[in-house]
Amino acid sequence: MTAQIQQKKFYFEALKFYYLNIILHYQLDQVKNDIKNMKIKCEEFNKKKRRKNSEIIKPHACQHCQKTYATYAAKYKHIKIKHRE
């Protein structure tokens, strides 16, 4: 009689651990998904947005070819490389 009771206790204990294991796996999957979503949001947040070429104001024009540049240094470098005499 006591052997049967011990077997039932063992069986119920095994079932308890089985269901707890299933619950833990489910929770682990949820945490993994949360981490993945946080990484995606973090990457999007840290991404630098570039301006389009048409949005940049370019007041510096080359005297030789009328190409425009946003900074004097960029224009100077262009003249030095392209229009070397």
CSV table of N, CA and C in Angstrom, one decimal:
chain,number,residue,atom,x,y,z
A,1,MET,N,0.8,-1.2,0.0
A,1,MET,CA,0.0,0.0,0.0
A,1,MET,C,0.9,1.3,0.0
A,2,THR,N,1.9,1.3,0.8
A,2,THR,CA,2.7,2.4,0.9
A,2,THR,C,3.5,2.6,-0.4
A,3,ALA,N,3.9,1.5,-1.1
A,3,ALA,CA,4.6,1.6,-2.3
A,3,ALA,C,3.7,2.3,-3.4
A,4,GLN,N,2.4,2.0,-3.4
A,4,GLN,CA,1.5,2.6,-4.4
A,4,GLN,C,1.4,4.1,-4.1
A,5,ILE,N,1.4,4.5,-2.8
A,5,ILE,CA,1.3,5.9,-2.4
A,5,ILE,C,2.6,6.6,-2.9
A,6,GLN,N,3.7,5.9,-2.6
A,6,GLN,CA,5.0,6.5,-3.0
A,6,GLN,C,5.1,6.7,-4.5
A,7,GLN,N,4.6,5.7,-5.3
A,7,GLN,CA,4.6,5.8,-6.7
A,7,GLN,C,3.7,6.9,-7.2
A,8,LYS,N,2.5,7.1,-6.6
A,8,LYS,CA,1.6,8.2,-7.0
A,8,LYS,C,2.3,9.6,-6.6
A,9,LYS,N,2.9,9.6,-5.5
A,9,LYS,CA,3.6,10.9,-5.1
A,9,LYS,C,4.7,11.2,-6.1
A,10,PHE,N,5.4,10.2,-6.5
A,10,PHE,CA,6.5,10.4,-7.4
A,10,PHE,C,6.0,10.8,-8.8
A,11,TYR,N,4.9,10.2,-9.2
A,11,TYR,CA,4.2,10.5,-10.5
A,11,TYR,C,3.7,12.0,-10.4
A,12,PHE,N,3.0,12.4,-9.4
A,12,PHE,CA,2.6,13.7,-9.3
A,12,PHE,C,3.7,14.8,-9.2
A,13,GLU,N,4.8,14.4,-8.5
A,13,GLU,CA,5.9,15.3,-8.5
A,13,GLU,C,6.6,15.4,-9.8
A,14,ALA,N,6.6,14.3,-10.6
A,14,ALA,CA,7.2,14.4,-11.9
A,14,ALA,C,6.3,15.2,-12.8
A,15,LEU,N,5.0,15.1,-12.7
A,15,LEU,CA,4.0,15.9,-13.5
A,15,LEU,C,4.2,17.4,-13.1
A,16,LYS,N,4.4,17.7,-11.9
A,16,LYS,CA,4.5,19.0,-11.4
A,16,LYS,C,5.8,19.7,-12.1
A,17,PHE,N,6.9,18.9,-12.0
A,17,PHE,CA,8.1,19.4,-12.7
A,17,PHE,C,8.0,19.6,-14.2
A,18,TYR,N,7.2,18.6,-14.8
A,18,TYR,CA,7.0,18.7,-16.2
A,18,TYR,C,6.3,20.0,-16.6
A,19,TYR,N,5.2,20.3,-15.9
A,19,TYR,CA,4.4,21.5,-16.2
A,19,TYR,C,5.1,22.8,-15.8
A,20,LEU,N,5.9,22.7,-14.7
A,20,LEU,CA,6.7,23.9,-14.4
A,20,LEU,C,7.8,24.1,-15.5
A,21,ASN,N,8.3,23.1,-16.0
A,21,ASN,CA,9.3,23.2,-17.1
A,21,ASN,C,8.7,23.8,-18.4
A,22,ILE,N,7.4,23.4,-18.7
A,22,ILE,CA,6.7,24.0,-19.8
A,22,ILE,C,6.5,25.5,-19.6
A,23,ILE,N,6.1,25.9,-18.4
A,23,ILE,CA,5.8,27.3,-18.1
A,23,ILE,C,7.1,28.1,-18.2
A,24,LEU,N,8.2,27.5,-17.7
A,24,LEU,CA,9.5,28.2,-17.7
A,24,LEU,C,10.0,28.4,-19.2
A,25,HIS,N,9.8,27.4,-20.0
A,25,HIS,CA,10.2,27.5,-21.4
A,25,HIS,C,9.3,28.6,-22.1
A,26,TYR,N,8.1,28.7,-21.8
A,26,TYR,CA,7.2,29.7,-22.3
A,26,TYR,C,7.7,31.1,-21.9
A,27,GLN,N,8.0,31.2,-20.6
A,27,GLN,CA,8.5,32.5,-20.1
A,27,GLN,C,9.8,32.9,-20.7
A,28,LEU,N,10.7,31.9,-20.9
A,28,LEU,CA,12.0,32.1,-21.5
A,28,LEU,C,11.8,32.6,-22.9
A,29,ASP,N,10.9,32.0,-23.7
A,29,ASP,CA,10.6,32.5,-25.1
A,29,ASP,C,10.1,33.9,-25.1
A,30,GLN,N,9.3,34.3,-24.1
A,30,GLN,CA,8.8,35.6,-24.0
A,30,GLN,C,9.9,36.6,-23.7
A,31,VAL,N,10.8,36.2,-22.8
A,31,VAL,CA,12.0,37.1,-22.5
A,31,VAL,C,12.9,37.3,-23.7
A,32,LYS,N,13.1,36.2,-24.4
A,32,LYS,CA,14.0,36.2,-25.6
A,32,LYS,C,13.3,37.2,-26.7
A,33,ASN,N,12.0,37.1,-26.9
A,33,ASN,CA,11.4,38.0,-27.8
A,33,ASN,C,11.4,39.4,-27.4
A,34,ASP,N,11.3,39.7,-26.1
A,34,ASP,CA,11.4,41.0,-25.5
A,34,ASP,C,12.8,41.6,-25.8
A,35,ILE,N,13.8,40.8,-25.5
A,35,ILE,CA,15.2,41.2,-25.8
A,35,ILE,C,15.4,41.5,-27.2
A,36,LYS,N,14.9,40.7,-28.1
A,36,LYS,CA,15.1,40.9,-29.5
A,36,LYS,C,14.4,42.2,-30.0
A,37,ASN,N,13.2,42.5,-29.4
A,37,ASN,CA,12.5,43.7,-29.8
A,37,ASN,C,13.2,44.9,-29.2
A,38,MET,N,13.8,44.8,-28.0
A,38,MET,CA,14.5,45.9,-27.5
A,38,MET,C,15.8,46.2,-28.3
A,39,LYS,N,16.5,45.2,-28.8
A,39,LYS,CA,17.6,45.4,-29.6
A,39,LYS,C,17.3,46.1,-30.9
A,40,ILE,N,16.2,45.7,-31.5
A,40,ILE,CA,15.7,46.3,-32.8
A,40,ILE,C,15.4,47.8,-32.5
A,41,LYS,N,14.7,48.1,-31.4
A,41,LYS,CA,14.3,49.5,-31.1
A,41,LYS,C,15.6,50.3,-30.8
A,42,CYS,N,16.6,49.7,-30.1
A,42,CYS,CA,17.8,50.4,-29.8
A,42,CYS,C,18.6,50.7,-31.1
A,43,GLU,N,18.6,49.8,-32.0
A,43,GLU,CA,19.4,50.0,-33.3
A,43,GLU,C,18.7,51.1,-34.1
A,44,GLU,N,17.4,51.1,-34.1
A,44,GLU,CA,16.7,52.2,-34.8
A,44,GLU,C,16.9,53.5,-34.2
A,45,PHE,N,16.9,53.5,-32.8
A,45,PHE,CA,17.1,54.8,-32.1
A,45,PHE,C,18.5,55.3,-32.3
A,46,ASN,N,19.5,54.5,-32.4
A,46,ASN,CA,20.9,54.9,-32.6
A,46,ASN,C,21.3,55.2,-34.0
A,47,LYS,N,20.5,54.9,-34.9
A,47,LYS,CA,20.8,55.1,-36.3
A,47,LYS,C,20.8,56.6,-36.6
A,48,LYS,N,21.9,57.0,-37.3
A,48,LYS,CA,22.0,58.4,-37.7
A,48,LYS,C,21.2,58.7,-39.0
A,49,LYS,N,20.4,59.7,-39.0
A,49,LYS,CA,19.6,60.0,-40.2
A,49,LYS,C,20.5,61.0,-41.1
A,50,ARG,N,20.7,60.6,-42.3
A,50,ARG,CA,21.5,61.4,-43.2
A,50,ARG,C,20.5,62.3,-44.0
A,51,ARG,N,21.0,63.5,-44.2
A,51,ARG,CA,20.3,64.5,-45.1
A,51,ARG,C,20.4,64.1,-46.5
A,52,LYS,N,19.4,64.4,-47.3
A,52,LYS,CA,19.5,64.2,-48.7
A,52,LYS,C,20.3,65.3,-49.4
A,53,ASN,N,20.8,65.0,-50.5
A,53,ASN,CA,21.6,66.0,-51.2
A,53,ASN,C,20.8,67.3,-51.5
A,54,SER,N,19.6,67.1,-51.8
A,54,SER,CA,18.7,68.3,-52.1
A,54,SER,C,18.4,69.1,-50.9
A,55,GLU,N,18.6,68.6,-49.7
A,55,GLU,CA,18.3,69.3,-48.4
A,55,GLU,C,19.4,70.1,-47.9
A,56,ILE,N,20.6,69.9,-48.4
A,56,ILE,CA,21.8,70.6,-48.0
A,56,ILE,C,22.0,71.9,-48.7
A,57,ILE,N,22.2,73.0,-47.9
A,57,ILE,CA,22.4,74.3,-48.5
A,57,ILE,C,23.9,74.3,-48.9
A,58,LYS,N,24.1,74.7,-50.2
A,58,LYS,CA,25.5,74.8,-50.7
A,58,LYS,C,25.9,76.2,-51.3
A,59,PRO,N,26.4,77.0,-50.4
A,59,PRO,CA,26.6,78.4,-50.8
A,59,PRO,C,28.0,78.6,-51.5
A,60,HIS,N,28.9,77.6,-51.5
A,60,HIS,CA,30.2,77.8,-52.0
A,60,HIS,C,30.3,77.1,-53.4
A,61,ALA,N,30.5,78.0,-54.4
A,61,ALA,CA,30.6,77.5,-55.8
A,61,ALA,C,32.0,77.5,-56.3
A,62,CYS,N,32.4,76.5,-57.1
A,62,CYS,CA,33.7,76.5,-57.7
A,62,CYS,C,33.7,77.5,-58.9
A,63,GLN,N,34.8,78.3,-59.0
A,63,GLN,CA,35.0,79.3,-60.0
A,63,GLN,C,35.1,78.7,-61.4
A,64,HIS,N,35.7,77.5,-61.4
A,64,HIS,CA,36.0,76.8,-62.7
A,64,HIS,C,34.9,76.1,-63.3
A,65,CYS,N,34.1,75.3,-62.5
A,65,CYS,CA,33.1,74.5,-63.1
A,65,CYS,C,31.7,74.7,-62.5
A,66,GLN,N,31.6,75.7,-61.6
A,66,GLN,CA,30.3,76.1,-61.0
A,66,GLN,C,29.6,75.0,-60.2
A,67,LYS,N,30.4,74.0,-59.8
A,67,LYS,CA,29.9,73.0,-58.8
A,67,LYS,C,29.8,73.6,-57.5
A,68,THR,N,28.7,73.2,-56.7
A,68,THR,CA,28.5,73.8,-55.4
A,68,THR,C,28.9,72.9,-54.3
A,69,TYR,N,29.3,73.5,-53.1
A,69,TYR,CA,29.7,72.7,-52.0
A,69,TYR,C,29.2,73.4,-50.7
A,70,ALA,N,28.9,72.6,-49.7
A,70,ALA,CA,28.4,73.1,-48.4
A,70,ALA,C,29.4,73.8,-47.6
A,71,THR,N,30.7,73.4,-47.7
A,71,THR,CA,31.7,74.1,-46.9
A,71,THR,C,32.8,74.6,-47.8
A,72,TYR,N,33.5,75.6,-47.3
A,72,TYR,CA,34.7,76.1,-48.0
A,72,TYR,C,35.8,75.1,-48.2
A,73,ALA,N,36.0,74.3,-47.1
A,73,ALA,CA,37.0,73.3,-47.2
A,73,ALA,C,36.8,72.3,-48.3
A,74,ALA,N,35.5,71.9,-48.5
A,74,ALA,CA,35.2,70.9,-49.5
A,74,ALA,C,35.5,71.5,-50.9
A,75,LYS,N,35.1,72.8,-51.0
A,75,LYS,CA,35.4,73.5,-52.3
A,75,LYS,C,36.9,73.6,-52.6
A,76,TYR,N,37.6,74.0,-51.5
A,76,TYR,CA,39.1,74.1,-51.7
A,76,TYR,C,39.7,72.8,-52.1
A,77,LYS,N,39.3,71.7,-51.4
A,77,LYS,CA,39.8,70.4,-51.8
A,77,LYS,C,39.5,70.0,-53.2
A,78,HIS,N,38.3,70.4,-53.7
A,78,HIS,CA,37.9,70.1,-55.0
A,78,HIS,C,38.8,70.8,-56.0
A,79,ILE,N,39.0,72.1,-55.7
A,79,ILE,CA,39.8,72.9,-56.6
A,79,ILE,C,41.2,72.4,-56.7
A,80,LYS,N,41.7,72.0,-55.5
A,80,LYS,CA,43.1,71.5,-55.4
A,80,LYS,C,43.3,70.2,-56.2
A,81,ILE,N,42.3,69.3,-56.2
A,81,ILE,CA,42.4,68.0,-56.8
A,81,ILE,C,42.0,68.1,-58.3
A,82,LYS,N,40.9,68.7,-58.6
A,82,LYS,CA,40.4,68.7,-60.0
A,82,LYS,C,40.9,69.8,-60.9
A,83,HIS,N,41.2,71.0,-60.4
A,83,HIS,CA,41.7,72.1,-61.2
A,83,HIS,C,43.1,72.5,-60.9
A,84,ARG,N,43.9,71.5,-60.7
A,84,ARG,CA,45.4,71.8,-60.4
A,84,ARG,C,46.0,72.3,-61.7
A,85,GLU,N,46.7,73.4,-61.6
A,85,GLU,CA,47.3,74.0,-62.9
A,85,GLU,C,48.8,73.9,-62.9
